[in-house]
Short mmCIF file of C-alpha atoms and ligand atoms in Angstrom, two decimals:
data_model
loop_
_atom_site.label_atom_id
_atom_site.label_comp_id
_atom_site.label_asym_id
_atom_site.label_seq_id
_atom_site.Cartn_x
_atom_site.Cartn_y
_atom_site.Cartn_z
CA UNK A 1 -8.63 -5.73 -14.08
CA UNK A 2 -10.64 -6.08 -17.31
CA UNK A 3 -14.26 -6.90 -16.60
CA UNK A 4 -14.14 -4.61 -13.56
CA UNK A 5 -14.76 -0.87 -13.64
CA UNK A 6 -17.24 2.00 -13.93
CA UNK A 7 -20.21 2.09 -16.24
CA UNK A 8 -22.51 5.11 -16.08
CA UNK A 9 -20.71 6.14 -12.92
CA UNK A 10 -21.18 2.90 -11.03
CA UNK A 11 -18.68 0.10 -10.41
CA UNK A 12 -19.56 -3.07 -12.30
CA UNK A 13 -18.29 -6.62 -12.53
CA UNK A 14 -18.89 -7.60 -16.14
CA UNK A 15 -22.36 -6.11 -16.80
CA UNK A 16 -23.58 -6.17 -13.19
CA UNK A 17 -23.37 -3.10 -10.89
CA UNK A 18 -22.07 -4.20 -7.51
CA UNK A 19 -24.69 -2.08 -5.72
CA UNK A 20 -27.34 -4.36 -7.24
CA UNK A 21 -25.56 -7.41 -5.88
CA UNK A 22 -25.40 -5.79 -2.42
CA UNK A 23 -29.21 -5.76 -2.37
CA UNK A 24 -29.33 -9.55 -2.29
CA UNK A 25 -26.02 -10.29 -0.55
CA UNK A 26 -25.05 -8.20 2.42
CA UNK A 27 -21.50 -6.80 2.51
CA UNK A 28 -18.74 -7.72 2.80
CA UNK A 29 -18.63 -10.26 -0.01
CA UNK A 30 -16.18 -11.46 -2.64
CA UNK A 31 -17.26 -11.05 -6.24
CA UNK A 32 -15.66 -12.96 -9.09
CA UNK A 33 -15.95 -12.59 -12.86
CA UNK A 34 -16.35 -15.82 -14.79
CA UNK A 35 -15.04 -14.16 -17.97
CA UNK A 36 -11.92 -12.93 -16.19
CA UNK A 37 -11.13 -16.41 -14.89
CA UNK A 38 -11.63 -17.93 -18.31
CA UNK A 39 -9.54 -15.28 -20.04
CA UNK A 40 -6.63 -15.76 -17.63
CA UNK A 41 -6.75 -19.54 -18.08
CA UNK A 42 -6.94 -19.22 -21.85
CA UNK A 43 -3.83 -16.99 -21.86
CA UNK A 44 -1.83 -19.88 -20.47
CA UNK A 45 -3.49 -22.50 -22.64
CA UNK A 46 -2.93 -20.47 -25.81
CA UNK A 47 0.65 -19.59 -24.90
CA UNK A 48 1.48 -23.33 -24.67
CA UNK A 49 -0.88 -24.61 -27.33
CA UNK A 50 1.95 -25.98 -29.49
CA UNK A 51 3.49 -28.06 -26.70
CA UNK A 52 2.31 -31.09 -24.72
CA UNK A 53 1.18 -29.20 -21.63
CA UNK A 54 -1.03 -29.72 -18.59
CA UNK A 55 -2.19 -26.69 -16.67
CA UNK A 56 -2.96 -27.71 -13.11
CA UNK A 57 -4.77 -24.82 -11.45
CA UNK A 58 -3.41 -24.34 -7.91
CA UNK A 59 -6.62 -24.83 -5.96
CA UNK A 60 -5.31 -23.16 -2.83
CA UNK A 61 -5.54 -19.72 -4.48
CA UNK A 62 -9.32 -19.92 -4.63
CA UNK A 63 -11.03 -23.20 -3.92
CA UNK A 64 -14.69 -22.27 -4.40
CA UNK A 65 -16.42 -25.12 -6.23
CA UNK A 66 -17.79 -22.67 -8.79
CA UNK A 67 -14.29 -21.43 -9.62
CA UNK A 68 -12.83 -24.92 -9.90
CA UNK A 69 -15.71 -26.07 -12.12
CA UNK A 70 -15.22 -23.13 -14.51
CA UNK A 71 -11.63 -24.25 -14.95
CA UNK A 72 -12.57 -27.95 -15.14
CA UNK A 73 -14.88 -27.10 -18.06
CA UNK A 74 -11.92 -25.40 -19.76
CA UNK A 75 -9.87 -28.61 -19.53
CA UNK A 76 -7.77 -27.55 -16.56
CA UNK A 77 -6.17 -30.01 -14.16
CA UNK A 78 -5.52 -29.23 -10.50
CA UNK A 79 -2.59 -28.87 -8.13
CA UNK A 80 -3.75 -29.76 -4.62
CA UNK A 81 -1.98 -29.62 -1.26
CA UNK A 82 -4.41 -31.50 1.00
CA UNK A 83 -7.03 -34.20 0.98
CA UNK A 84 -9.68 -31.48 1.28
CA UNK A 85 -8.43 -29.78 -1.88
CA UNK A 86 -8.23 -33.12 -3.68
CA UNK A 87 -11.86 -33.76 -2.73
CA UNK A 88 -12.82 -30.30 -3.98
CA UNK A 89 -11.06 -30.80 -7.32
CA UNK A 90 -12.71 -34.21 -7.88
CA UNK A 91 -16.16 -32.94 -6.91
CA UNK A 92 -15.81 -29.96 -9.24
CA UNK A 93 -15.21 -32.35 -12.11
CA UNK A 94 -11.44 -32.40 -12.55
CA UNK A 95 -10.43 -35.95 -13.53
CA UNK A 96 -7.90 -37.65 -11.22
CA UNK A 97 -5.70 -38.16 -14.25
CA UNK A 98 -5.12 -34.35 -14.30
CA UNK A 99 -4.42 -33.90 -10.59
CA UNK A 100 -0.98 -33.42 -9.06
CA UNK A 101 -0.48 -33.48 -5.29
CA UNK A 102 2.05 -31.03 -3.86
CA UNK A 103 2.83 -29.99 -0.29
CA UNK A 104 5.60 -30.61 2.23
CA UNK A 105 4.00 -33.21 4.42
CA UNK A 106 1.37 -35.53 3.04
CA UNK A 107 -0.02 -37.75 5.79
CA UNK A 108 -0.79 -41.44 5.53
CA UNK A 109 -4.60 -40.98 5.19
CA UNK A 110 -4.00 -38.33 2.51
CA UNK A 111 -1.63 -40.59 0.59
CA UNK A 112 -4.16 -43.45 0.79
CA UNK A 113 -6.96 -41.26 -0.47
CA UNK A 114 -4.87 -40.00 -3.37
CA UNK A 115 -3.71 -43.48 -4.35
CA UNK A 116 -7.22 -44.88 -4.16
CA UNK A 117 -8.34 -42.16 -6.54
CA UNK A 118 -5.40 -42.84 -8.86
CA UNK A 119 -4.14 -39.23 -9.21
CA UNK A 120 -1.62 -38.38 -11.90
CA UNK A 121 1.42 -37.58 -9.74
CA UNK A 122 2.74 -36.92 -6.27
CA UNK A 123 5.28 -34.12 -6.04
CA UNK A 124 7.55 -35.56 -3.33
CA UNK A 125 9.32 -33.11 -1.07
CA UNK A 126 11.63 -35.27 1.12
CA UNK A 127 13.18 -38.70 1.52
CA UNK A 128 10.97 -39.63 4.48
CA UNK A 129 7.92 -38.71 2.41
CA UNK A 130 9.15 -40.89 -0.42
CA UNK A 131 9.49 -43.85 1.95
CA UNK A 132 6.03 -43.18 3.37
CA UNK A 133 4.38 -43.02 -0.06
CA UNK A 134 6.18 -46.21 -1.09
CA UNK A 135 5.01 -48.14 1.97
CA UNK A 136 1.40 -47.00 1.60
CA UNK A 137 1.46 -47.92 -2.12
CA UNK A 138 2.92 -51.37 -1.40
CA UNK A 139 0.32 -51.98 1.31
CA UNK A 140 -2.49 -51.02 -1.10
CA UNK A 141 -0.97 -52.95 -3.98
CA UNK A 142 -0.59 -49.81 -6.05
CA UNK A 143 2.19 -47.90 -7.77
CA UNK A 144 2.60 -44.22 -6.92
CA UNK A 145 3.76 -42.05 -9.83
CA UNK A 146 6.06 -39.36 -8.50
CA UNK A 147 8.23 -36.40 -9.29
CA UNK A 148 10.66 -34.91 -6.85
CA UNK A 149 10.26 -31.28 -5.98
CA UNK A 150 13.71 -29.87 -6.30
CA UNK A 151 14.81 -26.82 -4.35
CA UNK A 152 17.02 -24.99 -6.87
CA UNK A 153 18.34 -22.47 -4.29
CA UNK A 154 17.18 -19.42 -6.20
CA UNK A 155 15.98 -16.11 -4.79
CA UNK A 156 12.67 -15.37 -6.49
CA UNK A 157 12.84 -11.74 -5.29
CA UNK A 158 9.42 -11.93 -3.70
CA UNK A 159 8.01 -11.40 -0.19
CA UNK A 160 9.83 -13.53 2.39
CA UNK A 161 6.61 -15.31 3.43
CA UNK A 162 5.94 -16.55 -0.11
CA UNK A 163 9.52 -17.32 -1.24
CA UNK A 164 9.97 -21.08 -1.51
CA UNK A 165 12.98 -21.80 -3.69
CA UNK A 166 15.86 -20.75 -1.47
CA UNK A 167 18.05 -23.30 0.29
CA UNK A 168 16.87 -22.09 3.74
CA UNK A 169 13.19 -22.67 2.80
CA UNK A 170 11.51 -25.86 3.98
CA UNK A 171 10.48 -26.93 0.45
CA UNK A 172 11.79 -29.72 -1.74
CA UNK A 173 14.99 -31.72 -2.07
CA UNK A 174 18.18 -29.63 -2.30
CA UNK A 175 19.25 -29.77 -5.93
CA UNK A 176 22.66 -31.15 -4.92
CA UNK A 177 20.87 -34.18 -3.38
CA UNK A 178 18.61 -34.84 -6.39
CA UNK A 179 20.59 -37.61 -8.02
CA UNK A 180 20.81 -39.61 -4.79
CA UNK A 181 17.07 -39.19 -4.19
CA UNK A 182 16.23 -40.48 -7.68
CA UNK A 183 18.60 -43.38 -7.21
CA UNK A 184 16.77 -44.35 -3.96
CA UNK A 185 13.37 -43.97 -5.60
CA UNK A 186 14.36 -46.28 -8.45
CA UNK A 187 14.84 -49.11 -5.93
CA UNK A 188 11.36 -48.87 -4.38
CA UNK A 189 8.69 -51.28 -5.56
CA UNK A 190 5.73 -48.93 -4.93
CA UNK A 191 7.24 -45.96 -6.78
CA UNK A 192 7.39 -45.06 -10.44
CA UNK A 193 9.50 -41.98 -11.19
CA UNK A 194 7.96 -39.82 -13.87
CA UNK A 195 9.47 -36.41 -13.61
CA UNK A 196 10.84 -33.41 -11.86
CA UNK A 197 9.12 -30.44 -10.17
CA UNK A 198 9.92 -26.98 -8.91
CA UNK A 199 7.99 -24.06 -7.43
CA UNK A 200 10.19 -21.15 -6.40
CA UNK A 201 7.69 -18.75 -4.92
CA UNK A 202 4.64 -16.63 -5.54
CA UNK A 203 3.96 -13.14 -6.93
CA UNK A 204 7.22 -13.25 -8.94
CA UNK A 205 7.48 -10.12 -11.04
CA UNK A 206 10.68 -10.77 -13.01
CA UNK A 207 11.59 -13.53 -15.47
CA UNK A 208 15.20 -13.72 -14.23
CA UNK A 209 14.62 -16.07 -11.27
CA UNK A 210 12.50 -18.37 -13.45
CA UNK A 211 15.25 -18.47 -16.07
CA UNK A 212 17.87 -19.49 -13.46
CA UNK A 213 15.57 -22.23 -12.22
CA UNK A 214 14.83 -23.51 -15.75
CA UNK A 215 18.56 -23.71 -16.53
CA UNK A 216 19.10 -25.74 -13.37
CA UNK A 217 16.21 -28.07 -14.23
CA UNK A 218 17.43 -28.58 -17.80
CA UNK A 219 20.88 -29.60 -16.44
CA UNK A 220 19.35 -31.93 -13.91
CA UNK A 221 17.13 -33.63 -16.47
CA UNK A 222 20.24 -34.36 -18.53
CA UNK A 223 22.07 -35.80 -15.51
CA UNK A 224 19.14 -37.89 -14.36
CA UNK A 225 18.63 -39.35 -17.78
CA UNK A 226 22.35 -40.15 -18.00
CA UNK A 227 21.88 -41.95 -14.63
CA UNK A 228 19.24 -44.10 -16.30
CA UNK A 229 16.01 -42.50 -15.02
CA UNK A 230 13.00 -41.94 -17.24
CA UNK A 231 11.94 -38.31 -17.03
CA UNK A 232 8.83 -37.61 -19.05
CA UNK A 233 7.33 -34.64 -17.21
CA UNK A 234 8.62 -31.34 -15.95
CA UNK A 235 6.39 -29.46 -13.52
CA UNK A 236 7.36 -25.80 -13.25
CA UNK A 237 5.01 -24.88 -10.44
CA UNK A 238 3.17 -21.56 -10.29
CA UNK A 239 4.26 -18.19 -9.06
CA UNK A 240 3.82 -15.82 -11.95
CA UNK A 241 3.00 -12.42 -10.48
CA UNK A 242 0.11 -10.13 -11.28
CA UNK A 243 -0.34 -6.39 -11.40
CA UNK A 244 -1.88 -5.34 -8.11
CA UNK A 245 -0.93 -1.71 -8.63
CA UNK A 246 -1.77 -1.01 -12.24
CA UNK A 247 0.30 2.18 -12.08
CA UNK A 248 3.61 0.62 -11.04
CA UNK A 249 3.50 -3.17 -11.45
CA UNK A 250 4.50 -4.84 -14.68
CA UNK A 251 4.22 -8.59 -14.39
CA UNK A 252 5.46 -10.80 -17.25
CA UNK A 253 2.63 -12.00 -19.44
CA UNK A 254 1.79 -15.68 -19.99
CA UNK A 255 3.25 -15.33 -23.52
CA UNK A 256 6.56 -13.95 -22.26
CA UNK A 257 6.73 -16.66 -19.64
CA UNK A 258 5.90 -19.35 -22.21
CA UNK A 259 8.61 -18.12 -24.58
CA UNK A 260 11.18 -18.43 -21.80
CA UNK A 261 9.98 -21.86 -20.75
CA UNK A 262 10.07 -23.23 -24.27
CA UNK A 263 13.48 -21.72 -24.98
CA UNK A 264 15.03 -23.66 -22.06
CA UNK A 265 12.88 -26.75 -21.75
CA UNK A 266 10.98 -27.13 -24.99
CA UNK A 267 13.55 -29.42 -26.54
CA UNK A 268 13.65 -31.98 -23.70
CA UNK A 269 10.74 -34.03 -25.04
CA UNK A 270 8.79 -33.79 -21.80
CA UNK A 271 5.23 -32.95 -20.97
CA UNK A 272 5.20 -29.55 -19.21
CA UNK A 273 3.01 -29.12 -16.17
CA UNK A 274 2.18 -25.69 -14.70
CA UNK A 275 0.51 -24.87 -11.43
CA UNK A 276 -0.70 -21.26 -11.72
CA UNK A 277 -2.97 -19.98 -8.95
CA UNK A 278 -2.76 -16.25 -8.41
CA UNK A 279 -2.26 -15.42 -12.10
CA UNK A 280 -5.57 -17.16 -12.93
CA UNK A 281 -7.84 -15.82 -10.19
CA UNK A 282 -6.08 -12.87 -8.52
CA UNK A 283 -7.35 -10.18 -10.84
CA UNK A 284 -10.64 -12.05 -11.41
CA UNK A 285 -12.19 -11.01 -8.11
CA UNK A 286 -12.84 -8.08 -5.81
CA UNK A 287 -13.97 -7.65 -2.21
CA UNK A 288 -17.02 -5.42 -1.82
CA UNK A 289 -17.47 -3.71 1.49
CA UNK A 290 -19.56 -0.94 3.02
CA UNK A 291 -18.45 2.14 4.92
CA UNK A 292 -19.66 1.90 8.51
CA UNK A 293 -18.24 5.15 9.81
CA UNK A 294 -16.04 7.97 8.62
CA UNK A 295 -13.95 8.89 11.64
CA UNK A 296 -11.89 12.06 11.83
CA UNK A 297 -8.73 11.28 13.82
CA UNK A 298 -6.16 13.83 14.90
CA UNK A 299 -3.73 12.87 12.12
CA UNK A 300 -5.85 11.19 9.49
CA UNK A 301 -9.40 10.37 8.44
CA UNK A 302 -10.40 6.75 8.92
CA UNK A 303 -12.69 5.01 6.53
CA UNK A 304 -13.98 2.20 8.74
CA UNK A 305 -15.42 -0.51 6.52
CA UNK A 306 -17.33 -3.70 7.32
CA UNK A 307 -14.64 -5.98 5.91
CA UNK A 308 -11.86 -6.91 8.26
CA UNK A 309 -8.57 -8.79 8.36
CA UNK A 310 -10.41 -12.04 9.01
CA UNK A 311 -12.20 -11.62 5.65
CA UNK A 312 -9.12 -10.56 3.74
CA UNK A 313 -5.73 -11.22 5.29
CA UNK A 314 -3.30 -10.14 2.59
CA UNK A 315 -2.82 -6.50 3.63
CA UNK A 316 -2.04 -7.39 7.28
CA UNK A 317 -0.18 -10.67 6.56
CA UNK A 318 1.98 -9.66 3.59
CA UNK A 319 1.69 -5.84 3.68
CA UNK A 320 0.03 -6.28 0.34
CA UNK A 321 -1.03 -3.35 -1.77
CA UNK A 322 -4.52 -3.41 -3.23
CA UNK A 323 -6.31 -0.74 -5.15
CA UNK A 324 -9.38 0.48 -3.28
CA UNK A 325 -12.07 2.42 -5.15
CA UNK A 326 -15.49 3.81 -4.38
CA UNK A 327 -18.64 2.29 -5.91
CA UNK A 328 -19.48 5.70 -7.37
CA UNK A 329 -17.02 7.16 -9.83
CA UNK A 330 -15.52 10.16 -8.06
CA UNK A 331 -14.45 11.75 -11.31
CA UNK A 332 -11.02 12.31 -9.77
CA UNK A 333 -12.08 14.35 -6.72
CA UNK A 334 -10.24 12.35 -4.16
CA UNK A 335 -9.69 12.51 -0.39
CA UNK A 336 -6.97 10.82 1.68
CA UNK A 337 -8.20 7.99 3.91
CA UNK A 338 -6.80 5.31 6.15
CA UNK A 339 -8.99 2.38 5.20
CA UNK A 340 -9.44 0.11 8.21
CA UNK A 341 -11.62 -2.74 9.44
CA UNK A 342 -13.49 -3.09 12.72
CA UNK A 343 -11.23 -5.69 14.37
CA UNK A 344 -9.37 -4.67 17.50
CA UNK A 345 -5.84 -4.88 15.99
CA UNK A 346 -3.81 -2.19 14.30
CA UNK A 347 -2.96 -4.84 11.70
CA UNK A 348 -6.57 -4.64 10.61
CA UNK A 349 -5.69 -1.96 8.07
CA UNK A 350 -6.27 -2.20 4.34
CA UNK A 351 -4.48 0.99 3.27
CA UNK A 352 -2.92 4.13 4.72
CA UNK A 353 -3.18 7.65 3.28
CA UNK A 354 -5.01 6.29 0.28
CA UNK A 355 -6.71 8.58 -2.23
CA UNK A 356 -10.25 7.75 -3.12
CA UNK A 357 -13.52 9.52 -3.78
CA UNK A 358 -15.20 11.20 -0.82
CA UNK A 359 -17.18 8.54 1.06
CA UNK A 360 -20.03 8.60 3.55
CA UNK A 361 -21.41 5.95 5.88
CA UNK A 362 -23.35 3.45 3.82
CA UNK A 363 -21.31 3.87 0.66
CA UNK A 364 -19.73 0.83 -0.96
CA UNK A 365 -15.99 0.49 -1.52
CA UNK A 366 -14.24 -2.13 -3.63
CA UNK A 367 -10.90 -3.75 -2.81
CA UNK A 368 -9.49 -4.89 -6.15
CA UNK A 369 -7.27 -7.86 -7.02
CA UNK A 370 -8.80 -9.95 -4.23
CA UNK A 371 -9.61 -13.14 -6.18
CA UNK A 372 -6.55 -15.09 -4.99
CA UNK A 373 -5.64 -15.89 -1.39
CA UNK A 374 -8.70 -13.94 -0.28
CA UNK A 375 -11.78 -16.02 0.59
CA UNK A 376 -9.61 -19.15 1.13
CA UNK A 377 -7.70 -17.48 3.95
CA UNK A 378 -10.78 -16.03 5.64
CA UNK A 379 -11.66 -17.04 9.17
CA UNK A 380 -14.34 -16.40 11.73
CA UNK A 381 -12.03 -14.41 14.03
CA UNK A 382 -14.09 -12.14 16.29
CA UNK A 383 -16.98 -14.58 15.64
CA UNK A 384 -17.61 -12.77 12.41
CA UNK A 385 -19.44 -14.95 9.93
CA UNK A 386 -17.44 -16.34 7.05
CA UNK A 387 -17.47 -13.92 4.12
CA UNK A 388 -19.73 -14.98 1.23
CA UNK A 389 -18.74 -15.34 -2.41
CA UNK A 390 -20.62 -14.22 -5.54
CA UNK A 391 -19.93 -15.17 -9.13
CA UNK A 392 -20.87 -12.83 -12.00
CA UNK A 393 -21.56 -14.39 -15.39
CA UNK A 394 -22.10 -11.59 -17.95
CA UNK A 395 -25.50 -10.07 -17.03
CA UNK A 396 -26.30 -12.23 -14.04
CA UNK A 397 -24.85 -13.24 -10.73
CA UNK A 398 -25.25 -16.00 -8.18
CA UNK A 399 -24.15 -16.49 -4.62
CA UNK A 400 -21.69 -19.40 -4.77
CA UNK A 401 -21.12 -19.54 -1.02
CA UNK A 402 -23.69 -17.96 1.25
CA UNK A 403 -22.91 -16.34 4.56
CA UNK A 404 -23.46 -18.94 7.30
CA UNK A 405 -25.85 -18.18 10.13
CA UNK A 406 -24.62 -17.65 13.65
CA UNK A 407 -25.93 -21.00 14.86
CA UNK A 408 -23.69 -22.86 12.42
CA UNK A 409 -20.64 -21.13 13.91
CA UNK A 410 -21.47 -21.00 17.62
CA UNK A 411 -23.32 -24.32 17.47
CA UNK A 412 -20.07 -26.12 16.51
CA UNK A 413 -18.89 -25.73 20.11
CA UNK A 414 -19.92 -27.97 22.97
CA UNK A 415 -20.60 -25.93 26.10
C1 PLP B 501 1.12 -21.91 -3.95
C2 PLP B 501 1.60 -22.88 -4.97
C3 PLP B 501 1.29 -22.70 -6.29
C4 PLP B 501 0.54 -21.54 -6.83
O1 PLP B 501 1.27 -20.36 -6.73
P1 PLP B 501 0.74 -18.99 -7.38
O2 PLP B 501 1.75 -18.00 -6.96
O3 PLP B 501 -0.61 -18.74 -6.80
O4 PLP B 501 0.70 -19.21 -8.85
C5 PLP B 501 1.71 -23.68 -7.18
N1 PLP B 501 2.43 -24.77 -6.78
C6 PLP B 501 2.76 -24.96 -5.46
C7 PLP B 501 3.52 -26.15 -5.08
C8 PLP B 501 2.35 -24.03 -4.53
O5 PLP B 501 2.69 -24.20 -3.25
#
């Protein structure tokens, strides 16, 4: 987490102390570092600078318009999984020619919208979806460029809820059925086959599963070409893990990942597409929250903070570990806390028996590594207002999504 840490005893994002931000934006709020996002993107771009590559940021990791526009300005494309995300990417300035559309079940209106905007590619996940895209394209008098998402049946060794490349997962065409699927696609008038696609999971911490998948893809490209198909792009999805626990995690770097990719697929004369999400924004953001009460239970001390599971779902949904630190540098004098939110569910727990500096009501705490799958998964459960987002740019900050007022939530309903 470069760009995040203590300066003169206070926690800062770039050059801005978070306690200053909390004076203009009430807690809880997400806080992102522009420099961190740019640095993470550049690591990919530099690692692949010698190869024809398109980096399509996976918008679902963090879809704030400010975040997408930072990446658009860097030359990034986008990987989208819904019409809403496609609209976000276009509005943030990503050209349609750099947008790929993934996802297991694109609907007819979504396919129409994507075709009318002339996106680069659909990543097709099933035979029925192929037929649907073809018929919409024929009806609109257009040609849909596609790649098939292949399920390589590989265990990415990640959390079961974010593993996607095993045969029992709902994603993609089984690799054994790939040649038949391409043969069918070649017969369809509204379809132009361009390439092949995989995405085997998220938060992958070892290169081994990637290597197995790349070998399988290299074989398939050879077979498909021998069958007469033109394969000019290989989309390798996202999934590279990040270090949530800086003491124990050791994710592969973009350079190590790139070396492996190029070793297996560099010679195939294809454009390489990547869809990183978490590894661009995950360690580019934190969640800032305030201690409401310190409660002494019979077994542990609870730090009850004003952020809850509806604001940040990862700890309760995936049992995810996140560093939690106090706004004031404790200088190593730590106390054990159970850090919990105010929602009436035991799942509303951010950490158990966690060491951090002694806190009092009103103090700020920071949940680190919250830039990916944080704000995008937030809800208004408990009629709590949607958590705001702040972007720091060197010495300044701006609120890039304000907290809505109660009327805009309750007023949506019809009594
Ligand atoms: C979620 C997803 C990604 C991004 O995954 P990360 O782990 O955030 O890099 C990329 N491609 C597809 C198809 C996805 O579903």
